[in-house]
Amino acid sequence: MSPSSSLPARVYIDTNRTVAEISPLLFGGFAEHMGRCIYGGIYDPQSPQADERGFRRDVLDALREVNYRIMRYPGGNFLSGYNWLDGVGPREKRPRRRELAWKSVETNQFGTNEFMEFCHSIGTLPMLGVNMGTGTISDAANLVEYCNAPVGTAFADLRAAHGYREPHKVQYWCLGNEMDGPWQIGHLEADEYGRKAREAAKMMKWHDPSIKLSLCGSSSNSMPSYPEWDRIALELCWEHVDYLSMHRYVGNHDDDTASYLALAADLEAQVDTLAACLRYVKSKLRSKHDVYLSWDEWNVWYKARTMDGQWTEAPHLIEEVYNLEDALVVAQWLNVFLRKCDVLKIACLAQIVNVIAPLLTRHDRLLKQTTYYPLVLFSRYASGMSLDVLTQAPSYTTKQYGDMPLLDVAASYDAAHDSSAVFVVNRSLTSDVPVDIVWQDKAPKRISAIHQLAGNDPKAANSFDQPDTVIPSVLPGLAVADKHLSLHLPPLSFTVLVGKG
Ligand code: AHR
């Protein structure tokens, strides 16, 4: 994969040329009752790390550092068989259930109210799913009443009896999960789902007109019904919903790192297709209402495939180990979020701990995997407006996508804090890429810090024994001279330039 030219790459930035304001909800997470995400991850009363509520302190601290702004719960495939009433009220009365999505035993010791406490302690907004598989439209509406209505009627009073007199005021809701998938408990055809979701949406919004609803879109762009499913469901529900959900998992299945690192183009195409679908439905219906995209499951997932819990509690399921190339894909995915933030308003990394997650726990220890670091850097530095950056970079050849530029770039400018950031991935496995960054109007006075995740081995990973194999370095800042900055980006790297002034 030798680059087509050794000319320096050029990145042109103009703070007046913007995509849109970056929604903070793009930095969201997803916590499912699956494997050891909830039990052994968030909630682990037996661990020396547990606080008085049974939440792991080390996990809470690491989640706070990412600063997830929204958290989707309780599933996932789990959602489609879940009766939310099992997870509220006195713990000793909660039923143990055979959980059919992951063939595990669900103890229900963690439920809606514990989740609210958890969200509160890490400063994130809850996004609750309602069961559209085995659940009824009444179950969905009752959960909105339980969470959001003032006391005085049955389900709100039940909440008060459970110790929460004040409503939880949950603003964001998902109308089921991956209902297009035959694997889903209670799977429906698009028109069946659209009708059920619409009726649930009406009842939910009658309880609380301020809530925002997300409709299930296709569970992946590889589904045969994609994107027809999305069109049909949207046409039935358009006026009643606010977001269309997207899901996608990717991996280096053929051990073809050059192609894997160019995958961002394909992720971007998925947004473009669904944005076109939104525009089509809006104009077909002559609507004044807008629906946006919520990429509420996204991640690298292809190595760990154990999904059968063998009817045990908190089994080790899909505990993916992430390496450097995975982190570079995650960084580019976040770049896609910035480049598409005019239509993409919510994104939730699936998932936050142990299950395909940037964090892994052991009895009393926590490991930050490679993918943890791009998340922290974007969450910390991408704010204000996303900029429409022009990148000219040498190209390289990939088996899957043909010729692709060596660099993948996004940038942000936050006028309120007079700060900016440039996020650059060098996809080359071998070549250092010289790059000139040119600001066309207002340039930062200084690049106050440079954060860089890089290495020679795309397969390098962190482990409990060697937790610092792939961690970002902080390089000294640089002066910006004449709106210009030249630097060299090492191969297999993700670099964040933080601008001030
Ligand atoms: O995140 C793991 C699973 O992937 C979720 O339960 C499901 O929605 C998706 O298929």
Short mmCIF file of C-alpha atoms in Angstrom, two decimals, residues 11-492:
data_model
loop_
_atom_site.label_atom_id
_atom_site.label_comp_id
_atom_site.label_asym_id
_atom_site.label_seq_id
_atom_site.Cartn_x
_atom_site.Cartn_y
_atom_site.Cartn_z
CA VAL A 11 -5.84 20.56 5.08
CA TYR A 12 -7.77 23.80 4.51
CA ILE A 13 -9.84 25.09 7.40
CA ASP A 14 -12.22 28.02 7.35
CA THR A 15 -14.19 28.79 10.50
CA ASN A 16 -16.92 30.36 8.35
CA ARG A 17 -17.40 27.20 6.33
CA THR A 18 -19.41 25.09 8.76
CA VAL A 19 -21.37 21.85 8.62
CA ALA A 20 -23.58 22.49 11.67
CA GLU A 21 -23.42 22.77 15.42
CA ILE A 22 -22.07 19.60 17.02
CA SER A 23 -24.74 17.95 19.15
CA PRO A 24 -23.21 16.91 22.50
CA LEU A 25 -25.46 13.83 22.28
CA LEU A 26 -23.10 12.44 19.63
CA PHE A 27 -20.96 11.36 22.56
CA GLY A 28 -23.35 8.79 23.98
CA GLY A 29 -23.14 5.23 25.23
CA PHE A 30 -25.26 2.12 25.46
CA ALA A 31 -25.63 -0.20 28.46
CA GLU A 32 -27.48 -3.45 27.88
CA HIS A 33 -28.48 -6.27 30.19
CA MET A 34 -26.07 -8.55 28.39
CA GLY A 35 -23.07 -10.50 29.63
CA ARG A 36 -21.14 -8.43 32.19
CA CYS A 37 -22.16 -4.96 31.10
CA ILE A 38 -24.61 -4.28 33.94
CA TYR A 39 -23.71 -7.10 36.38
CA GLY A 40 -19.95 -7.12 36.95
CA GLY A 41 -19.52 -3.92 34.95
CA ILE A 42 -21.65 -1.08 36.30
CA TYR A 43 -23.22 -2.94 39.22
CA ASP A 44 -20.97 -5.27 41.16
CA PRO A 45 -21.79 -5.28 44.88
CA GLN A 46 -19.24 -8.07 45.56
CA SER A 47 -16.33 -6.06 44.18
CA PRO A 48 -13.95 -4.16 46.47
CA GLN A 49 -14.62 -1.31 44.03
CA ALA A 50 -18.35 -1.17 44.90
CA ASP A 51 -19.82 1.97 46.45
CA GLU A 52 -22.75 1.91 48.88
CA ARG A 53 -25.18 1.37 45.97
CA GLY A 54 -23.15 -1.48 44.49
CA PHE A 55 -21.84 0.63 41.58
CA ARG A 56 -18.17 0.16 40.70
CA ARG A 57 -16.21 3.31 41.52
CA ASP A 58 -13.45 2.57 39.00
CA VAL A 59 -16.02 2.18 36.20
CA LEU A 60 -17.90 5.35 37.17
CA ASP A 61 -14.63 7.33 37.17
CA ALA A 62 -13.64 6.06 33.73
CA LEU A 63 -17.12 6.76 32.36
CA ARG A 64 -17.00 10.29 33.78
CA GLU A 65 -13.75 10.85 31.94
CA VAL A 66 -15.42 9.96 28.64
CA ASN A 67 -18.27 12.25 29.69
CA TYR A 68 -21.02 10.36 27.91
CA ARG A 69 -23.88 12.82 27.40
CA ILE A 70 -26.65 10.26 26.80
CA MET A 71 -26.97 6.59 27.77
CA ARG A 72 -29.26 4.09 26.03
CA TYR A 73 -30.77 1.30 28.18
CA PRO A 74 -31.83 -1.54 28.83
CA GLY A 75 -31.18 -3.17 25.39
CA GLY A 76 -30.49 -4.25 22.69
CA ASN A 77 -32.02 -7.58 21.92
CA PHE A 78 -32.66 -7.90 25.66
CA LEU A 79 -35.26 -5.13 25.42
CA SER A 80 -37.61 -7.15 23.23
CA GLY A 81 -38.35 -9.69 25.98
CA TYR A 82 -38.12 -7.34 28.98
CA ASN A 83 -40.99 -6.55 31.33
CA TRP A 84 -39.88 -3.31 33.00
CA LEU A 85 -42.07 -4.09 36.03
CA ASP A 86 -39.66 -6.96 36.87
CA GLY A 87 -36.91 -4.44 37.53
CA VAL A 88 -38.61 -2.01 39.94
CA GLY A 89 -39.65 -2.21 43.59
CA PRO A 90 -38.07 -4.09 46.49
CA ARG A 91 -35.08 -6.05 45.24
CA GLU A 92 -35.94 -9.20 47.19
CA LYS A 93 -39.27 -9.43 45.39
CA ARG A 94 -37.87 -9.09 41.89
CA PRO A 95 -38.11 -12.26 39.80
CA ARG A 96 -35.21 -14.23 38.41
CA ARG A 97 -35.98 -14.87 34.74
CA ARG A 98 -34.66 -16.94 31.88
CA GLU A 99 -33.58 -14.22 29.47
CA LEU A 100 -34.11 -15.43 25.92
CA ALA A 101 -32.00 -13.01 23.85
CA TRP A 102 -28.70 -14.10 25.44
CA LYS A 103 -29.84 -17.34 27.14
CA SER A 104 -28.78 -16.01 30.51
CA VAL A 105 -30.36 -15.71 33.94
CA GLU A 106 -31.58 -12.18 34.65
CA THR A 107 -31.77 -11.42 38.38
CA ASN A 108 -33.41 -7.99 37.93
CA GLN A 109 -31.34 -6.57 40.77
CA PHE A 110 -30.63 -3.59 38.53
CA GLY A 111 -33.60 -1.91 36.85
CA THR A 112 -35.01 1.44 35.79
CA ASN A 113 -34.51 3.30 39.08
CA GLU A 114 -30.96 2.02 39.54
CA PHE A 115 -30.27 3.12 35.98
CA MET A 116 -31.51 6.63 36.80
CA GLU A 117 -29.18 6.73 39.82
CA PHE A 118 -26.33 5.55 37.63
CA CYS A 119 -27.04 8.24 35.00
CA HIS A 120 -27.17 10.84 37.71
CA SER A 121 -23.84 9.81 39.14
CA ILE A 122 -22.00 10.08 35.82
CA GLY A 123 -23.91 13.17 34.63
CA THR A 124 -25.53 11.61 31.56
CA LEU A 125 -29.07 11.79 30.19
CA PRO A 126 -31.05 8.53 30.11
CA MET A 127 -32.45 7.17 26.84
CA LEU A 128 -34.93 4.43 27.67
CA GLY A 129 -36.15 1.74 25.30
CA VAL A 130 -39.70 0.39 25.31
CA ASN A 131 -40.31 -3.26 24.39
CA MET A 132 -41.91 -3.56 20.94
CA GLY A 133 -41.35 -7.35 20.79
CA THR A 134 -43.31 -9.05 23.59
CA GLY A 135 -44.38 -5.69 25.05
CA THR A 136 -47.69 -3.97 24.36
CA ILE A 137 -48.32 -0.34 23.55
CA SER A 138 -49.81 -0.03 27.05
CA ASP A 139 -46.63 -1.35 28.66
CA ALA A 140 -44.74 1.36 26.78
CA ALA A 141 -47.15 4.11 27.81
CA ASN A 142 -47.18 2.88 31.43
CA LEU A 143 -43.40 3.16 31.60
CA VAL A 144 -43.63 6.79 30.49
CA GLU A 145 -46.21 7.40 33.20
CA TYR A 146 -44.01 5.59 35.75
CA CYS A 147 -40.99 7.70 34.85
CA ASN A 148 -42.41 11.09 33.97
CA ALA A 149 -45.89 11.72 35.44
CA PRO A 150 -46.43 13.63 38.69
CA VAL A 151 -47.80 11.56 41.56
CA GLY A 152 -51.58 11.07 41.71
CA THR A 153 -52.15 8.17 39.30
CA ALA A 154 -51.31 4.49 39.53
CA PHE A 155 -47.92 4.16 37.84
CA ALA A 156 -46.59 7.49 39.09
CA ASP A 157 -47.68 6.48 42.60
CA LEU A 158 -45.91 3.16 42.15
CA ARG A 159 -42.70 5.08 41.41
CA ALA A 160 -43.23 7.13 44.57
CA ALA A 161 -43.83 3.94 46.54
CA HIS A 162 -40.48 2.70 45.19
CA GLY A 163 -38.77 5.73 46.70
CA TYR A 164 -38.82 8.25 43.84
CA ARG A 165 -41.51 10.85 44.44
CA GLU A 166 -40.14 13.27 41.87
CA PRO A 167 -40.50 12.25 38.20
CA HIS A 168 -37.34 11.09 36.45
CA LYS A 169 -38.16 13.36 33.47
CA VAL A 170 -36.76 11.00 30.85
CA GLN A 171 -36.61 12.95 27.62
CA TYR A 172 -35.27 10.42 25.09
CA TRP A 173 -37.01 7.12 24.25
CA CYS A 174 -36.45 4.31 21.75
CA LEU A 175 -39.42 2.55 20.19
CA GLY A 176 -38.01 -0.97 20.39
CA ASN A 177 -34.77 -2.43 19.10
CA GLU A 178 -33.78 -3.89 15.71
CA MET A 179 -37.32 -4.94 14.94
CA ASP A 180 -36.29 -5.70 11.33
CA GLY A 181 -34.08 -8.62 12.43
CA PRO A 182 -35.43 -12.19 12.38
CA TRP A 183 -33.29 -12.80 15.51
CA GLN A 184 -35.32 -10.27 17.42
CA ILE A 185 -37.84 -11.53 19.99
CA GLY A 186 -41.20 -10.62 18.42
CA HIS A 187 -39.64 -9.51 15.08
CA LEU A 188 -42.10 -7.62 12.84
CA GLU A 189 -42.32 -6.66 9.20
CA ALA A 190 -41.76 -2.98 8.51
CA ASP A 191 -45.44 -2.08 8.11
CA GLU A 192 -46.44 -4.11 11.20
CA TYR A 193 -43.72 -2.42 13.22
CA GLY A 194 -44.58 1.01 11.83
CA ARG A 195 -48.22 0.67 12.91
CA LYS A 196 -47.34 -0.64 16.38
CA ALA A 197 -44.65 2.00 16.92
CA ARG A 198 -47.01 4.76 15.81
CA GLU A 199 -49.71 3.71 18.28
CA ALA A 200 -47.15 3.39 21.09
CA ALA A 201 -45.72 6.78 20.18
CA LYS A 202 -49.15 8.44 20.36
CA MET A 203 -49.83 7.08 23.84
CA MET A 204 -46.33 7.87 25.08
CA LYS A 205 -46.52 11.46 23.87
CA TRP A 206 -50.02 11.90 25.29
CA HIS A 207 -48.50 11.10 28.69
CA ASP A 208 -45.66 13.52 28.11
CA PRO A 209 -45.66 15.68 24.96
CA SER A 210 -42.13 16.90 25.68
CA ILE A 211 -40.46 13.51 25.06
CA LYS A 212 -38.41 12.73 21.95
CA LEU A 213 -38.88 9.39 20.23
CA SER A 214 -36.53 7.33 18.13
CA LEU A 215 -37.95 4.90 15.57
CA CYS A 216 -36.12 1.63 14.76
CA GLY A 217 -34.40 1.84 11.43
CA SER A 218 -32.54 -1.01 9.77
CA SER A 219 -30.27 -2.94 12.11
CA SER A 220 -27.48 -2.73 9.54
CA ASN A 221 -26.87 -1.62 5.98
CA SER A 222 -26.39 -5.29 5.07
CA MET A 223 -30.01 -6.21 5.77
CA PRO A 224 -31.87 -7.18 2.57
CA SER A 225 -34.68 -4.80 3.59
CA TYR A 226 -32.30 -1.80 3.97
CA PRO A 227 -33.27 1.01 3.34
CA GLU A 228 -36.82 0.07 2.37
CA TRP A 229 -37.60 -0.83 5.98
CA ASP A 230 -36.60 2.69 7.00
CA ARG A 231 -38.81 4.30 4.35
CA ILE A 232 -41.88 2.21 5.25
CA ALA A 233 -41.54 2.72 9.01
CA LEU A 234 -40.89 6.44 8.55
CA GLU A 235 -43.90 6.95 6.28
CA LEU A 236 -46.15 5.39 8.93
CA CYS A 237 -44.68 7.27 11.88
CA TRP A 238 -43.18 10.51 10.55
CA GLU A 239 -45.23 13.05 12.49
CA HIS A 240 -44.92 11.09 15.74
CA VAL A 241 -41.16 10.54 15.95
CA ASP A 242 -38.03 12.68 16.16
CA TYR A 243 -35.17 10.33 15.26
CA LEU A 244 -34.55 7.32 13.06
CA SER A 245 -32.15 4.89 14.69
CA MET A 246 -29.14 3.42 12.84
CA HIS A 247 -27.01 0.46 13.91
CA ARG A 248 -23.72 -0.84 12.53
CA TYR A 249 -20.87 -3.08 13.67
CA VAL A 250 -17.69 -3.40 11.63
CA GLY A 251 -14.52 -5.49 11.69
CA ASN A 252 -11.35 -6.46 9.88
CA HIS A 253 -12.87 -9.80 8.84
CA ASP A 254 -10.37 -10.52 6.03
CA ASP A 255 -7.32 -9.26 7.90
CA ASP A 256 -7.00 -6.54 5.26
CA THR A 257 -5.91 -3.56 7.31
CA ALA A 258 -5.61 -1.21 4.34
CA SER A 259 -9.30 -1.65 3.50
CA TYR A 260 -10.36 -1.74 7.14
CA LEU A 261 -8.80 1.65 7.73
CA ALA A 262 -10.67 3.10 4.74
CA LEU A 263 -14.08 2.02 6.00
CA ALA A 264 -15.09 5.54 7.01
CA ALA A 265 -16.24 6.12 3.43
CA ASP A 266 -18.75 3.33 3.80
CA LEU A 267 -19.96 4.62 7.16
CA GLU A 268 -20.46 8.03 5.62
CA ALA A 269 -22.42 6.48 2.74
CA GLN A 270 -24.80 4.90 5.25
CA VAL A 271 -25.58 8.31 6.71
CA ASP A 272 -26.04 9.76 3.21
CA THR A 273 -28.49 7.02 2.23
CA LEU A 274 -30.61 7.47 5.32
CA ALA A 275 -30.46 11.26 5.10
CA ALA A 276 -31.82 10.90 1.56
CA CYS A 277 -34.54 8.62 2.88
CA LEU A 278 -35.51 11.25 5.48
CA ARG A 279 -35.68 13.94 2.78
CA TYR A 280 -37.74 11.70 0.52
CA VAL A 281 -40.32 10.87 3.19
CA LYS A 282 -40.56 14.46 4.39
CA SER A 283 -41.30 15.73 0.90
CA LYS A 284 -43.63 12.84 0.02
CA LEU A 285 -45.70 13.62 3.10
CA ARG A 286 -45.47 17.40 2.48
CA SER A 287 -44.43 17.63 6.13
CA LYS A 288 -43.02 20.56 8.04
CA HIS A 289 -41.71 18.21 10.73
CA ASP A 290 -38.06 17.13 10.84
CA VAL A 291 -36.66 13.74 11.80
CA TYR A 292 -32.92 13.32 12.46
CA LEU A 293 -30.61 10.33 12.71
CA SER A 294 -29.62 8.61 15.94
CA TRP A 295 -26.73 6.15 15.47
CA ASP A 296 -27.59 4.47 18.72
CA GLU A 297 -25.48 1.32 18.26
CA TRP A 298 -22.05 1.58 16.68
CA ASN A 299 -18.73 -0.11 17.28
CA VAL A 300 -16.08 -2.52 16.09
CA TRP A 301 -17.25 -6.07 16.80
CA TYR A 302 -16.03 -9.17 15.01
CA LYS A 303 -13.58 -11.15 17.12
CA ALA A 304 -15.56 -12.21 20.19
CA ARG A 305 -18.67 -14.12 19.15
CA THR A 306 -19.81 -15.98 22.30
CA MET A 307 -23.46 -15.00 22.65
CA ASP A 308 -24.95 -17.96 24.50
CA GLY A 309 -24.98 -17.43 28.26
CA GLN A 310 -25.80 -21.14 28.98
CA TRP A 311 -28.42 -19.99 31.49
CA THR A 312 -25.91 -18.46 33.88
CA GLU A 313 -25.83 -15.04 35.57
CA ALA A 314 -23.55 -12.39 34.05
CA PRO A 315 -21.71 -14.70 31.61
CA HIS A 316 -18.63 -13.51 29.72
CA LEU A 317 -20.24 -12.58 26.37
CA ILE A 318 -18.60 -10.79 23.44
CA GLU A 319 -15.72 -9.36 25.48
CA GLU A 320 -13.90 -7.98 22.45
CA VAL A 321 -10.24 -7.06 22.83
CA TYR A 322 -9.43 -3.89 20.89
CA ASN A 323 -6.16 -3.08 19.16
CA LEU A 324 -4.59 -0.05 17.51
CA GLU A 325 -6.29 -0.48 14.12
CA ASP A 326 -9.68 -0.75 15.87
CA ALA A 327 -8.97 2.52 17.68
CA LEU A 328 -8.14 4.18 14.35
CA VAL A 329 -11.47 2.99 12.94
CA VAL A 330 -13.29 4.32 16.01
CA ALA A 331 -11.52 7.67 15.60
CA GLN A 332 -12.62 7.88 11.96
CA TRP A 333 -16.16 6.94 12.90
CA LEU A 334 -16.17 9.92 15.27
CA ASN A 335 -14.82 12.03 12.40
CA VAL A 336 -17.83 10.88 10.35
CA PHE A 337 -20.11 12.02 13.17
CA LEU A 338 -18.61 15.51 12.99
CA ARG A 339 -18.76 15.64 9.20
CA LYS A 340 -22.43 14.56 9.24
CA CYS A 341 -23.68 16.45 12.28
CA ASP A 342 -26.22 18.41 10.23
CA VAL A 343 -28.42 15.28 10.16
CA LEU A 344 -26.86 13.06 12.84
CA LYS A 345 -27.75 14.28 16.32
CA ILE A 346 -27.34 11.28 18.65
CA ALA A 347 -24.81 8.46 18.71
CA CYS A 348 -24.34 5.74 21.34
CA LEU A 349 -21.27 3.56 21.48
CA ALA A 350 -22.31 -0.07 21.97
CA GLN A 351 -21.42 -0.79 24.69
CA ILE A 352 -19.74 0.94 27.62
CA VAL A 353 -18.19 -1.80 29.76
CA ASN A 354 -17.13 -5.45 29.26
CA VAL A 355 -19.50 -6.19 26.36
CA ILE A 356 -17.78 -4.94 23.14
CA ALA A 357 -16.54 -2.09 25.27
CA PRO A 358 -13.60 0.25 25.74
CA LEU A 359 -13.47 -0.80 29.41
CA LEU A 360 -12.94 -4.28 30.84
CA THR A 361 -13.27 -5.21 34.49
CA ARG A 362 -11.83 -7.94 36.64
CA HIS A 363 -12.69 -8.52 40.29
CA ASP A 364 -11.02 -5.30 41.48
CA ARG A 365 -9.29 -4.03 38.36
CA LEU A 366 -10.18 -1.97 35.31
CA LEU A 367 -8.55 -1.94 31.89
CA LYS A 368 -8.81 0.94 29.42
CA GLN A 369 -8.67 -0.53 25.92
CA THR A 370 -7.27 1.26 22.86
CA THR A 371 -10.70 2.52 21.78
CA TYR A 372 -11.19 4.36 25.05
CA TYR A 373 -8.75 7.08 24.06
CA PRO A 374 -10.31 8.46 20.84
CA LEU A 375 -13.64 8.65 22.66
CA VAL A 376 -12.18 10.73 25.47
CA LEU A 377 -10.37 13.02 23.04
CA PHE A 378 -13.42 13.70 20.88
CA SER A 379 -15.72 14.14 23.84
CA ARG A 380 -13.29 16.61 25.38
CA TYR A 381 -12.29 18.65 22.34
CA ALA A 382 -15.05 18.46 19.69
CA SER A 383 -17.41 21.31 20.51
CA GLY A 384 -19.10 24.28 18.90
CA MET A 385 -19.38 24.06 15.12
CA SER A 386 -18.17 21.25 12.92
CA LEU A 387 -16.14 22.69 10.03
CA ASP A 388 -16.37 21.69 6.40
CA VAL A 389 -12.69 20.85 5.96
CA LEU A 390 -11.03 20.46 2.56
CA THR A 391 -8.39 17.72 2.63
CA GLN A 392 -5.94 17.03 -0.19
CA ALA A 393 -3.88 13.97 0.62
CA PRO A 394 -1.90 11.38 -1.33
CA SER A 395 -3.91 8.26 -1.97
CA TYR A 396 -3.28 4.56 -1.43
CA THR A 397 -4.89 1.53 -2.96
CA THR A 398 -7.32 -0.69 -1.09
CA LYS A 399 -8.90 -3.98 -2.22
CA GLN A 400 -12.33 -2.96 -1.03
CA TYR A 401 -12.67 0.73 -1.80
CA GLY A 402 -10.14 1.38 -4.57
CA ASP A 403 -7.93 4.45 -4.14
CA MET A 404 -8.48 6.29 -0.88
CA PRO A 405 -6.83 9.34 0.68
CA LEU A 406 -4.24 8.56 3.34
CA LEU A 407 -5.74 11.10 5.73
CA ASP A 408 -9.18 11.26 7.30
CA VAL A 409 -9.88 14.67 8.85
CA ALA A 410 -12.56 16.57 10.79
CA ALA A 411 -12.37 19.85 12.68
CA SER A 412 -14.35 21.94 15.12
CA TYR A 413 -14.43 25.54 16.24
CA ASP A 414 -15.98 26.72 19.47
CA ALA A 415 -16.48 30.50 19.31
CA ALA A 416 -17.79 30.69 22.88
CA HIS A 417 -14.50 29.35 24.26
CA ASP A 418 -12.30 30.57 21.40
CA SER A 419 -10.97 27.06 21.02
CA SER A 420 -10.66 24.70 18.11
CA ALA A 421 -9.58 21.17 17.29
CA VAL A 422 -8.40 19.22 14.26
CA PHE A 423 -8.78 15.42 14.28
CA VAL A 424 -6.57 13.54 11.80
CA VAL A 425 -6.07 9.83 11.15
CA ASN A 426 -3.10 8.73 9.05
CA ARG A 427 -4.26 5.47 7.49
CA SER A 428 -0.87 4.44 6.16
CA LEU A 429 0.67 1.32 7.66
CA THR A 430 4.18 2.44 6.78
CA SER A 431 4.42 6.08 5.70
CA ASP A 432 4.92 9.21 7.65
CA VAL A 433 2.71 11.87 6.00
CA PRO A 434 3.89 15.50 5.96
CA VAL A 435 0.90 17.81 6.23
CA ASP A 436 0.34 21.56 5.92
CA ILE A 437 -2.65 22.90 7.79
CA VAL A 438 -3.86 26.17 6.34
CA TRP A 439 -6.43 28.34 8.13
CA GLN A 440 -8.22 30.51 5.63
CA ASP A 441 -9.75 33.09 7.96
CA LYS A 442 -9.34 33.06 11.73
CA ALA A 443 -6.37 30.90 12.78
CA PRO A 444 -5.61 29.85 16.37
CA LYS A 445 -2.65 31.69 17.90
CA ARG A 446 -1.22 28.43 19.08
CA ILE A 447 -1.75 24.73 19.00
CA SER A 448 -1.69 24.42 22.75
CA ALA A 449 -1.41 20.62 22.81
CA ILE A 450 -1.10 17.70 20.47
CA HIS A 451 -2.53 14.35 21.52
CA GLN A 452 -1.38 11.39 19.49
CA LEU A 453 -2.25 7.69 19.50
CA ALA A 454 0.21 5.84 17.25
CA GLY A 455 2.23 2.65 16.87
CA ASN A 456 3.96 0.33 14.45
CA ASP A 457 1.81 -2.70 15.04
CA PRO A 458 -1.86 -2.44 14.03
CA LYS A 459 -2.62 -5.44 16.23
CA ALA A 460 -1.07 -3.99 19.40
CA ALA A 461 -3.51 -4.05 22.32
CA ASN A 462 -3.59 -3.19 26.02
CA SER A 463 -3.94 -5.96 28.58
CA PHE A 464 -4.28 -6.20 32.36
CA ASP A 465 -0.57 -7.08 32.46
CA GLN A 466 0.47 -4.36 30.00
CA PRO A 467 -2.19 -1.66 30.17
CA ASP A 468 -0.08 1.08 28.55
CA THR A 469 0.90 -0.56 25.27
CA VAL A 470 -1.34 1.79 23.25
CA ILE A 471 -2.02 5.07 25.00
CA PRO A 472 -1.91 8.63 23.64
CA SER A 473 1.17 10.77 24.03
CA VAL A 474 0.91 14.48 24.67
CA LEU A 475 3.33 16.35 22.42
CA PRO A 476 4.43 19.94 22.99
CA GLY A 477 2.27 22.69 21.47
CA LEU A 478 3.30 24.60 18.36
CA ALA A 479 3.05 28.20 17.25
CA VAL A 480 0.86 28.89 14.23
CA ALA A 481 2.78 31.17 11.88
CA ASP A 482 1.00 33.10 9.18
CA LYS A 483 -2.12 30.91 9.57
CA HIS A 484 0.00 27.94 8.72
CA LEU A 485 1.30 24.85 10.47
CA SER A 486 3.44 22.04 9.09
CA LEU A 487 3.91 18.73 10.82
CA HIS A 488 4.59 15.08 10.15
CA LEU A 489 2.02 12.47 11.02
CA PRO A 490 3.40 9.01 11.80
CA PRO A 491 1.86 5.93 10.15
CA LEU A 492 -1.06 4.29 11.92
#
